[in-house]
C-alpha cells in the first residue's frame, strides 16, 4: 500500500492524494489499490495503482498508475461520430458530406430487379444518376416535409383561405411525391421556391382576393358655407375693377 501511495503522489504532484479506498485482486501476485483523487477538476475520480510481484521475485513493483472514474464521477458524453452529429444547415461552402454506399435512403437506378425497384424506376428513371431515392428515402423526406414549416399544421396554413393544391402558383413535384407535395412559385408568398404540402396554405393564394369592379366617381360636393382666404392686394385689385365696371355702366345708362 505504501508503494502504491508513493506512486500515486508522484503522478498527482502537486495535488495531494486522498485516503485509501480499497483494493482489488487482478490475478496471481497482481493487486490494484484505489486512492481518492483530491483534484477539483476530477471530482468523483480515484487513483488506481496496480502493483505486481513477478514469479520467484522478492520485490514488489508498480505496474501502472491511472485515474479511473468512481461513483458520481464527471464523465464526458458518449462519443458520437461526426456524421451523426451533423444537423441541417451545418454544411457550408466547400464542405463535403460523403454518402455511405449502403445508405438506405438511396437505391441503384437500374441494377435492382425486384418489384419495388421496378415501380421505383417507373417514377424515377434516374437518367445520368447512379442512385435515386429509395422507398425509405421518399418516406423519410415526406414525413420531414409534412411535419415541418411547409405542412398543414402551421399557424399560417390554419388561417389560409384555401389549400396550396388549388393555387395557381402550386407546381407539383414529379414521381410519387407529386401526390402530396409541390413547389410554391409565388414570389410574394413566404414559401416561394420551397417544397410545400398540397394541404398547406398561406394568404398569397391565387384565388384569395377578388378585386371589386371599378365604380363611377362620386359627384363633386359644393360647399357653399365655406370661404377662401385671399391676399389683401388681390382684393384691392378686384374691388377697383368692379368699381370701374360699375362707373362705365352708369355712364352708358346716362347717355341713353
PDB file of C-alpha atoms in Angstrom:
ATOM      1  CA  UNK A   1       0.000   0.000   0.000  1.00  0.00           C
ATOM      2  CA  UNK A   2       2.849   2.432   0.822  1.00  0.00           C
ATOM      3  CA  UNK A   3       4.491   1.746  -2.549  1.00  0.00           C
ATOM      4  CA  UNK A   4       1.176   2.348  -4.325  1.00  0.00           C
ATOM      5  CA  UNK A   5       0.591   5.620  -2.437  1.00  0.00           C
ATOM      6  CA  UNK A   6       4.054   6.935  -3.298  1.00  0.00           C
ATOM      7  CA  UNK A   7       3.417   6.168  -6.964  1.00  0.00           C
ATOM      8  CA  UNK A   8       0.033   7.953  -6.847  1.00  0.00           C
ATOM      9  CA  UNK A   9       1.535  11.002  -5.085  1.00  0.00           C
ATOM     10  CA  UNK A  10       4.337  11.218  -7.623  1.00  0.00           C
ATOM     11  CA  UNK A  11       1.864  11.108 -10.509  1.00  0.00           C
ATOM     12  CA  UNK A  12      -0.624  13.541  -8.904  1.00  0.00           C
ATOM     13  CA  UNK A  13       2.020  16.085  -7.842  1.00  0.00           C
ATOM     14  CA  UNK A  14       1.470  18.874  -6.827  1.00  0.00           C
ATOM     15  CA  UNK A  15      -2.115  17.843  -5.939  1.00  0.00           C
ATOM     16  CA  UNK A  16      -2.193  15.621  -2.829  1.00  0.00           C
ATOM     17  CA  UNK A  17      -3.699  12.128  -2.814  1.00  0.00           C
ATOM     18  CA  UNK A  18      -6.659  11.259  -0.603  1.00  0.00           C
ATOM     19  CA  UNK A  19      -7.451   8.301   1.609  1.00  0.00           C
ATOM     20  CA  UNK A  20      -7.114   4.660   0.641  1.00  0.00           C
ATOM     21  CA  UNK A  21     -10.435   3.443  -0.774  1.00  0.00           C
ATOM     22  CA  UNK A  22      -9.745  -0.264  -1.002  1.00  0.00           C
ATOM     23  CA  UNK A  23      -8.015  -2.840  -3.132  1.00  0.00           C
ATOM     24  CA  UNK A  24      -8.876  -5.450  -5.757  1.00  0.00           C
ATOM     25  CA  UNK A  25      -7.014  -8.596  -6.772  1.00  0.00           C
ATOM     26  CA  UNK A  26      -6.425  -8.697 -10.538  1.00  0.00           C
ATOM     27  CA  UNK A  27      -4.723 -12.108 -10.635  1.00  0.00           C
ATOM     28  CA  UNK A  28      -1.860 -14.058  -9.126  1.00  0.00           C
ATOM     29  CA  UNK A  29       0.510 -11.608  -7.365  1.00  0.00           C
ATOM     30  CA  UNK A  30      -1.307  -8.640  -9.000  1.00  0.00           C
ATOM     31  CA  UNK A  31      -3.212  -6.141  -6.841  1.00  0.00           C
ATOM     32  CA  UNK A  32      -4.773  -2.719  -7.508  1.00  0.00           C
ATOM     33  CA  UNK A  33      -5.015  -0.097  -4.766  1.00  0.00           C
ATOM     34  CA  UNK A  34      -7.504   2.779  -5.015  1.00  0.00           C
ATOM     35  CA  UNK A  35      -6.940   6.253  -3.553  1.00  0.00           C
ATOM     36  CA  UNK A  36      -9.249   9.257  -3.502  1.00  0.00           C
ATOM     37  CA  UNK A  37      -8.417  11.973  -6.034  1.00  0.00           C
ATOM     38  CA  UNK A  38      -8.442  15.466  -4.470  1.00  0.00           C
ATOM     39  CA  UNK A  39      -8.050  17.371  -7.739  1.00  0.00           C
ATOM     40  CA  UNK A  40     -11.178  19.611  -8.034  1.00  0.00           C
ATOM     41  CA  UNK A  41     -11.202  19.073 -11.805  1.00  0.00           C
ATOM     42  CA  UNK A  42     -11.676  15.313 -11.304  1.00  0.00           C
ATOM     43  CA  UNK A  43     -14.396  15.131  -8.699  1.00  0.00           C
ATOM     44  CA  UNK A  44     -15.537  11.561  -8.138  1.00  0.00           C
ATOM     45  CA  UNK A  45     -12.452  10.042  -9.764  1.00  0.00           C
ATOM     46  CA  UNK A  46      -9.845   7.911  -7.990  1.00  0.00           C
ATOM     47  CA  UNK A  47      -6.267   6.848  -8.436  1.00  0.00           C
ATOM     48  CA  UNK A  48      -5.809   3.193  -9.349  1.00  0.00           C
ATOM     49  CA  UNK A  49      -2.282   1.891  -8.727  1.00  0.00           C
ATOM     50  CA  UNK A  50      -1.557  -1.695  -9.754  1.00  0.00           C
ATOM     51  CA  UNK A  51       1.373  -3.442  -8.059  1.00  0.00           C
ATOM     52  CA  UNK A  52       2.795  -6.790  -9.060  1.00  0.00           C
ATOM     53  CA  UNK A  53       5.374  -9.296  -7.904  1.00  0.00           C
ATOM     54  CA  UNK A  54       6.892 -11.445 -10.590  1.00  0.00           C
ATOM     55  CA  UNK A  55       7.211 -15.182 -10.074  1.00  0.00           C
ATOM     56  CA  UNK A  56      10.074 -16.183  -7.762  1.00  0.00           C
ATOM     57  CA  UNK A  57      10.802 -12.458  -7.181  1.00  0.00           C
ATOM     58  CA  UNK A  58      11.003 -10.868  -3.740  1.00  0.00           C
ATOM     59  CA  UNK A  59      10.459  -7.205  -4.783  1.00  0.00           C
ATOM     60  CA  UNK A  60       7.028  -5.707  -5.491  1.00  0.00           C
ATOM     61  CA  UNK A  61       6.972  -3.178  -8.356  1.00  0.00           C
ATOM     62  CA  UNK A  62       4.427  -0.724  -9.744  1.00  0.00           C
ATOM     63  CA  UNK A  63       2.753  -1.883 -12.938  1.00  0.00           C
ATOM     64  CA  UNK A  64       0.657   1.223 -13.746  1.00  0.00           C
ATOM     65  CA  UNK A  65      -0.908   4.280 -12.132  1.00  0.00           C
ATOM     66  CA  UNK A  66      -4.009   5.790 -13.733  1.00  0.00           C
ATOM     67  CA  UNK A  67      -7.126   7.839 -12.944  1.00  0.00           C
ATOM     68  CA  UNK A  68     -10.370   5.901 -13.193  1.00  0.00           C
ATOM     69  CA  UNK A  69     -13.940   7.158 -12.675  1.00  0.00           C
ATOM     70  CA  UNK A  70     -15.765   6.257  -9.499  1.00  0.00           C
ATOM     71  CA  UNK A  71     -19.359   6.718  -8.407  1.00  0.00           C
ATOM     72  CA  UNK A  72     -20.661  10.177  -9.310  1.00  0.00           C
ATOM     73  CA  UNK A  73     -17.628  10.987 -11.436  1.00  0.00           C
ATOM     74  CA  UNK A  74     -17.990  13.715 -14.043  1.00  0.00           C
ATOM     75  CA  UNK A  75     -17.843  11.881 -17.362  1.00  0.00           C
ATOM     76  CA  UNK A  76     -17.723  13.163 -20.953  1.00  0.00           C
ATOM     77  CA  UNK A  77     -20.762  12.432 -23.129  1.00  0.00           C
ATOM     78  CA  UNK A  78     -20.662   9.260 -25.230  1.00  0.00           C
ATOM     79  CA  UNK A  79     -18.710   9.641 -28.434  1.00  0.00           C
ATOM     80  CA  UNK A  80     -20.898  10.317 -31.455  1.00  0.00           C
ATOM     81  CA  UNK A  81     -19.380  10.162 -34.962  1.00  0.00           C
ATOM     82  CA  UNK A  82     -19.408  13.488 -36.775  1.00  0.00           C
ATOM     83  CA  UNK A  83     -21.710  12.140 -39.494  1.00  0.00           C
ATOM     84  CA  UNK A  84     -24.341  11.573 -36.791  1.00  0.00           C
ATOM     85  CA  UNK A  85     -23.734  14.944 -35.140  1.00  0.00           C
ATOM     86  CA  UNK A  86     -24.359  16.822 -38.365  1.00  0.00           C
ATOM     87  CA  UNK A  87     -27.595  18.819 -38.425  1.00  0.00           C
ATOM     88  CA  UNK A  88     -29.469  20.564 -41.241  1.00  0.00           C
ATOM     89  CA  UNK A  89     -27.792  23.859 -42.011  1.00  0.00           C
ATOM     90  CA  UNK A  90     -24.329  22.816 -40.753  1.00  0.00           C
ATOM     91  CA  UNK A  91     -22.970  22.234 -44.256  1.00  0.00           C
ATOM     92  CA  UNK A  92     -21.139  25.321 -45.523  1.00  0.00           C
ATOM     93  CA  UNK A  93     -19.316  26.363 -48.700  1.00  0.00           C
ATOM     94  CA  UNK A  94     -16.523  23.914 -49.513  1.00  0.00           C
ATOM     95  CA  UNK A  95     -17.762  21.254 -47.065  1.00  0.00           C
ATOM     96  CA  UNK A  96     -18.246  17.701 -48.338  1.00  0.00           C
ATOM     97  CA  UNK A  97     -20.776  15.248 -46.931  1.00  0.00           C
ATOM     98  CA  UNK A  98     -19.954  11.737 -48.140  1.00  0.00           C
ATOM     99  CA  UNK A  99     -22.942   9.447 -48.592  1.00  0.00           C
ATOM    100  CA  UNK A 100     -22.418   5.836 -47.430  1.00  0.00           C
ATOM    101  CA  UNK A 101     -22.603   3.173 -50.105  1.00  0.00           C
ATOM    102  CA  UNK A 102     -25.296   1.354 -48.113  1.00  0.00           C
ATOM    103  CA  UNK A 103     -27.387   4.471 -47.387  1.00  0.00           C
ATOM    104  CA  UNK A 104     -30.973   3.149 -47.045  1.00  0.00           C
ATOM    105  CA  UNK A 105     -32.338   6.407 -48.468  1.00  0.00           C
ATOM    106  CA  UNK A 106     -30.861   5.603 -51.890  1.00  0.00           C
ATOM    107  CA  UNK A 107     -31.196   2.712 -54.318  1.00  0.00           C
ATOM    108  CA  UNK A 108     -29.483   1.876 -57.633  1.00  0.00           C
ATOM    109  CA  UNK A 109     -31.210   3.334 -60.631  1.00  0.00           C
ATOM    110  CA  UNK A 110     -31.137   0.193 -62.851  1.00  0.00           C
ATOM    111  CA  UNK A 111     -29.421  -2.694 -61.107  1.00  0.00           C
ATOM    112  CA  UNK A 112     -32.267  -3.911 -58.859  1.00  0.00           C
ATOM    113  CA  UNK A 113     -34.899  -6.175 -60.366  1.00  0.00           C
ATOM    114  CA  UNK A 114     -37.412  -6.525 -57.525  1.00  0.00           C
ATOM    115  CA  UNK A 115     -40.979  -5.331 -57.911  1.00  0.00           C
ATOM    116  CA  UNK A 116     -40.300  -2.344 -55.681  1.00  0.00           C
ATOM    117  CA  UNK A 117     -37.350  -1.360 -57.849  1.00  0.00           C
ATOM    118  CA  UNK A 118     -39.463  -1.641 -60.996  1.00  0.00           C
ATOM    119  CA  UNK A 119     -42.073   0.664 -59.513  1.00  0.00           C
ATOM    120  CA  UNK A 120     -39.290   2.995 -58.458  1.00  0.00           C
ATOM    121  CA  UNK A 121     -37.777   3.114 -61.945  1.00  0.00           C
ATOM    122  CA  UNK A 122     -41.238   3.801 -63.348  1.00  0.00           C
ATOM    123  CA  UNK A 123     -41.387   7.009 -61.310  1.00  0.00           C
ATOM    124  CA  UNK A 124     -37.658   7.822 -61.277  1.00  0.00           C
ATOM    125  CA  UNK A 125     -35.821   6.861 -64.440  1.00  0.00           C
ATOM    126  CA  UNK A 126     -32.570   8.078 -62.926  1.00  0.00           C
ATOM    127  CA  UNK A 127     -31.051   9.098 -66.231  1.00  0.00           C
ATOM    128  CA  UNK A 128     -27.457  10.156 -65.619  1.00  0.00           C
ATOM    129  CA  UNK A 129     -27.594   9.206 -61.933  1.00  0.00           C
ATOM    130  CA  UNK A 130     -26.064   6.166 -60.294  1.00  0.00           C
ATOM    131  CA  UNK A 131     -28.611   6.148 -57.455  1.00  0.00           C
ATOM    132  CA  UNK A 132     -32.095   7.519 -56.901  1.00  0.00           C
ATOM    133  CA  UNK A 133     -34.314   7.863 -53.846  1.00  0.00           C
ATOM    134  CA  UNK A 134     -35.425   4.574 -52.377  1.00  0.00           C
ATOM    135  CA  UNK A 135     -38.867   3.988 -50.905  1.00  0.00           C
ATOM    136  CA  UNK A 136     -37.425   4.577 -47.434  1.00  0.00           C
ATOM    137  CA  UNK A 137     -35.763   7.780 -48.578  1.00  0.00           C
ATOM    138  CA  UNK A 138     -39.027   9.093 -50.021  1.00  0.00           C
ATOM    139  CA  UNK A 139     -40.907   8.197 -46.861  1.00  0.00           C
ATOM    140  CA  UNK A 140     -38.365   9.996 -44.663  1.00  0.00           C
ATOM    141  CA  UNK A 141     -38.443  13.109 -46.837  1.00  0.00           C
ATOM    142  CA  UNK A 142     -42.242  13.133 -46.948  1.00  0.00           C
ATOM    143  CA  UNK A 143     -42.523  12.817 -43.168  1.00  0.00           C
ATOM    144  CA  UNK A 144     -39.924  15.545 -42.609  1.00  0.00           C
ATOM    145  CA  UNK A 145     -41.605  17.977 -45.014  1.00  0.00           C
ATOM    146  CA  UNK A 146     -45.132  17.232 -43.851  1.00  0.00           C
ATOM    147  CA  UNK A 147     -44.284  17.777 -40.178  1.00  0.00           C
ATOM    148  CA  UNK A 148     -42.189  20.871 -40.883  1.00  0.00           C
ATOM    149  CA  UNK A 149     -42.991  24.501 -41.571  1.00  0.00           C
ATOM    150  CA  UNK A 150     -44.413  23.682 -45.017  1.00  0.00           C
ATOM    151  CA  UNK A 151     -47.016  21.251 -43.696  1.00  0.00           C
ATOM    152  CA  UNK A 152     -50.687  21.719 -42.845  1.00  0.00           C
ATOM    153  CA  UNK A 153     -50.212  22.148 -39.074  1.00  0.00           C
ATOM    154  CA  UNK A 154     -48.569  25.572 -39.110  1.00  0.00           C
ATOM    155  CA  UNK A 155     -50.382  28.760 -37.986  1.00  0.00           C
ATOM    156  CA  UNK A 156     -50.139  30.304 -41.454  1.00  0.00           C
ATOM    157  CA  UNK A 157     -51.746  27.233 -43.020  1.00  0.00           C
ATOM    158  CA  UNK A 158     -54.546  27.194 -40.436  1.00  0.00           C
ATOM    159  CA  UNK A 159     -55.502  30.787 -41.287  1.00  0.00           C
ATOM    160  CA  UNK A 160     -55.112  30.424 -45.065  1.00  0.00           C
ATOM    161  CA  UNK A 161     -58.222  30.918 -47.246  1.00  0.00           C
ATOM    162  CA  UNK A 162     -57.543  27.735 -49.265  1.00  0.00           C
ATOM    163  CA  UNK A 163     -55.011  24.935 -49.736  1.00  0.00           C
ATOM    164  CA  UNK A 164     -51.953  25.040 -51.964  1.00  0.00           C
ATOM    165  CA  UNK A 165     -53.341  22.279 -54.171  1.00  0.00           C
ATOM    166  CA  UNK A 166     -55.950  24.732 -55.525  1.00  0.00           C
ATOM    167  CA  UNK A 167     -53.480  27.606 -56.003  1.00  0.00           C
ATOM    168  CA  UNK A 168     -52.333  28.622 -59.465  1.00  0.00           C
ATOM    169  CA  UNK A 169     -48.782  29.084 -58.200  1.00  0.00           C
ATOM    170  CA  UNK A 170     -48.522  25.458 -56.992  1.00  0.00           C
ATOM    171  CA  UNK A 171     -46.140  23.359 -59.128  1.00  0.00           C
ATOM    172  CA  UNK A 172     -46.447  19.611 -58.316  1.00  0.00           C
ATOM    173  CA  UNK A 173     -43.303  17.519 -57.917  1.00  0.00           C
ATOM    174  CA  UNK A 174     -42.558  14.555 -60.142  1.00  0.00           C
ATOM    175  CA  UNK A 175     -42.781  10.904 -59.178  1.00  0.00           C
ATOM    176  CA  UNK A 176     -44.701   9.554 -56.214  1.00  0.00           C
ATOM    177  CA  UNK A 177     -44.068  12.726 -54.211  1.00  0.00           C
ATOM    178  CA  UNK A 178     -46.316  14.727 -56.557  1.00  0.00           C
ATOM    179  CA  UNK A 179     -49.306  13.171 -54.794  1.00  0.00           C
ATOM    180  CA  UNK A 180     -48.543  15.166 -51.646  1.00  0.00           C
ATOM    181  CA  UNK A 181     -46.025  17.909 -52.453  1.00  0.00           C
ATOM    182  CA  UNK A 182     -45.214  20.691 -54.835  1.00  0.00           C
ATOM    183  CA  UNK A 183     -43.152  23.875 -55.103  1.00  0.00           C
ATOM    184  CA  UNK A 184     -44.510  27.360 -54.462  1.00  0.00           C
ATOM    185  CA  UNK A 185     -43.874  29.731 -57.403  1.00  0.00           C
ATOM    186  CA  UNK A 186     -45.407  32.905 -55.945  1.00  0.00           C
ATOM    187  CA  UNK A 187     -42.682  35.487 -55.338  1.00  0.00           C
ATOM    188  CA  UNK A 188     -44.829  37.225 -52.699  1.00  0.00           C
ATOM    189  CA  UNK A 189     -45.515  34.048 -50.703  1.00  0.00           C
ATOM    190  CA  UNK A 190     -43.326  33.174 -47.672  1.00  0.00           C
ATOM    191  CA  UNK A 191     -42.614  29.721 -49.187  1.00  0.00           C
ATOM    192  CA  UNK A 192     -41.556  30.909 -52.639  1.00  0.00           C
ATOM    193  CA  UNK A 193     -39.197  28.352 -54.189  1.00  0.00           C
ATOM    194  CA  UNK A 194     -39.764  25.826 -51.388  1.00  0.00           C
ATOM    195  CA  UNK A 195     -41.478  22.467 -51.174  1.00  0.00           C
ATOM    196  CA  UNK A 196     -44.949  22.680 -49.614  1.00  0.00           C
ATOM    197  CA  UNK A 197     -47.578  20.052 -48.936  1.00  0.00           C
ATOM    198  CA  UNK A 198     -50.742  20.022 -51.011  1.00  0.00           C
ATOM    199  CA  UNK A 199     -52.826  20.874 -47.935  1.00  0.00           C
ATOM    200  CA  UNK A 200     -50.528  23.716 -46.862  1.00  0.00           C
ATOM    201  CA  UNK A 201     -51.646  27.281 -47.434  1.00  0.00           C
ATOM    202  CA  UNK A 202     -50.943  30.958 -46.958  1.00  0.00           C
ATOM    203  CA  UNK A 203     -52.515  34.329 -47.612  1.00  0.00           C
ATOM    204  CA  UNK A 204     -50.903  34.616 -51.063  1.00  0.00           C
ATOM    205  CA  UNK A 205     -53.296  32.075 -52.640  1.00  0.00           C
ATOM    206  CA  UNK A 206     -54.026  32.890 -56.263  1.00  0.00           C
ATOM    207  CA  UNK A 207     -57.786  32.967 -55.585  1.00  0.00           C
ATOM    208  CA  UNK A 208     -57.611  34.563 -52.142  1.00  0.00           C
ATOM    209  CA  UNK A 209     -58.666  38.106 -53.157  1.00  0.00           C
ATOM    210  CA  UNK A 210     -61.353  39.168 -55.643  1.00  0.00           C
ATOM    211  CA  UNK A 211     -60.780  42.716 -56.838  1.00  0.00           C
ATOM    212  CA  UNK A 212     -64.093  44.652 -56.728  1.00  0.00           C
ATOM    213  CA  UNK A 213     -65.279  46.131 -60.058  1.00  0.00           C
ATOM    214  CA  UNK A 214     -64.493  49.783 -60.706  1.00  0.00           C
ATOM    215  CA  UNK A 215     -67.393  52.161 -59.968  1.00  0.00           C
ATOM    216  CA  UNK A 216     -68.166  55.687 -61.186  1.00  0.00           C
ATOM    217  CA  UNK A 217     -66.506  58.516 -59.364  1.00  0.00           C
ATOM    218  CA  UNK A 218     -68.833  60.272 -56.900  1.00  0.00           C
ATOM    219  CA  UNK A 219     -70.119  63.762 -57.926  1.00  0.00           C
ATOM    220  CA  UNK A 220     -68.204  66.716 -56.534  1.00  0.00           C
ATOM    221  CA  UNK A 221     -69.617  68.253 -53.368  1.00  0.00           C
ATOM    222  CA  UNK A 222     -70.024  72.036 -53.405  1.00  0.00           C
ATOM    223  CA  UNK A 223     -69.564  73.615 -50.004  1.00  0.00           C
ATOM    224  CA  UNK A 224     -71.452  76.911 -50.152  1.00  0.00           C
ATOM    225  CA  UNK A 225     -70.811  77.659 -46.483  1.00  0.00           C
ATOM    226  CA  UNK A 226     -67.058  77.794 -46.857  1.00  0.00           C
ATOM    227  CA  UNK A 227     -64.748  80.661 -47.703  1.00  0.00           C
ATOM    228  CA  UNK A 228     -61.305  81.128 -49.143  1.00  0.00           C
ATOM    229  CA  UNK A 229     -58.558  83.345 -47.762  1.00  0.00           C
ATOM    230  CA  UNK A 230     -57.362  85.902 -50.311  1.00  0.00           C
ATOM    231  CA  UNK A 231     -54.373  88.257 -50.078  1.00  0.00           C
ATOM    232  CA  UNK A 232     -55.203  91.944 -49.481  1.00  0.00           C
ATOM    233  CA  UNK A 233     -53.580  93.068 -52.731  1.00  0.00           C
ATOM    234  CA  UNK A 234     -55.752  90.729 -54.746  1.00  0.00           C
ATOM    235  CA  UNK A 235     -58.893  92.006 -53.008  1.00  0.00           C
ATOM    236  CA  UNK A 236     -57.921  95.639 -53.706  1.00  0.00           C
ATOM    237  CA  UNK A 237     -57.358  94.963 -57.390  1.00  0.00           C
ATOM    238  CA  UNK A 238     -60.662  93.077 -57.644  1.00  0.00           C
ATOM    239  CA  UNK A 239     -62.523  95.966 -55.920  1.00  0.00           C
ATOM    240  CA  UNK A 240     -61.005  98.560 -58.266  1.00  0.00           C
ATOM    241  CA  UNK A 241     -62.004  96.501 -61.293  1.00  0.00           C
ATOM    242  CA  UNK A 242     -65.571  96.143 -60.036  1.00  0.00           C
ATOM    243  CA  UNK A 243     -65.762  99.914 -59.323  1.00  0.00           C
ATOM    244  CA  UNK A 244     -64.535 100.730 -62.821  1.00  0.00           C
ATOM    245  CA  UNK A 245     -67.076  98.389 -64.377  1.00  0.00           C
ATOM    246  CA  UNK A 246     -69.892  99.968 -62.347  1.00  0.00           C
ATOM    247  CA  UNK A 247     -68.841 103.518 -63.338  1.00  0.00           C
ATOM    248  CA  UNK A 248     -68.722 102.554 -67.004  1.00  0.00           C
ATOM    249  CA  UNK A 249     -72.172 101.054 -66.706  1.00  0.00           C
ATOM    250  CA  UNK A 250     -73.649 104.167 -65.110  1.00  0.00           C
ATOM    251  CA  UNK A 251     -72.155 106.425 -67.849  1.00  0.00           C
ATOM    252  CA  UNK A 252     -73.687 104.276 -70.549  1.00  0.00           C
ATOM    253  CA  UNK A 253     -77.106 104.473 -68.883  1.00  0.00           C
ATOM    254  CA  UNK A 254     -76.966 108.319 -68.725  1.00  0.00           C
ATOM    255  CA  UNK A 255     -76.095 108.538 -72.412  1.00  0.00           C
ATOM    256  CA  UNK A 256     -79.168 106.510 -73.195  1.00  0.00           C
TER     257      UNK A 256
END
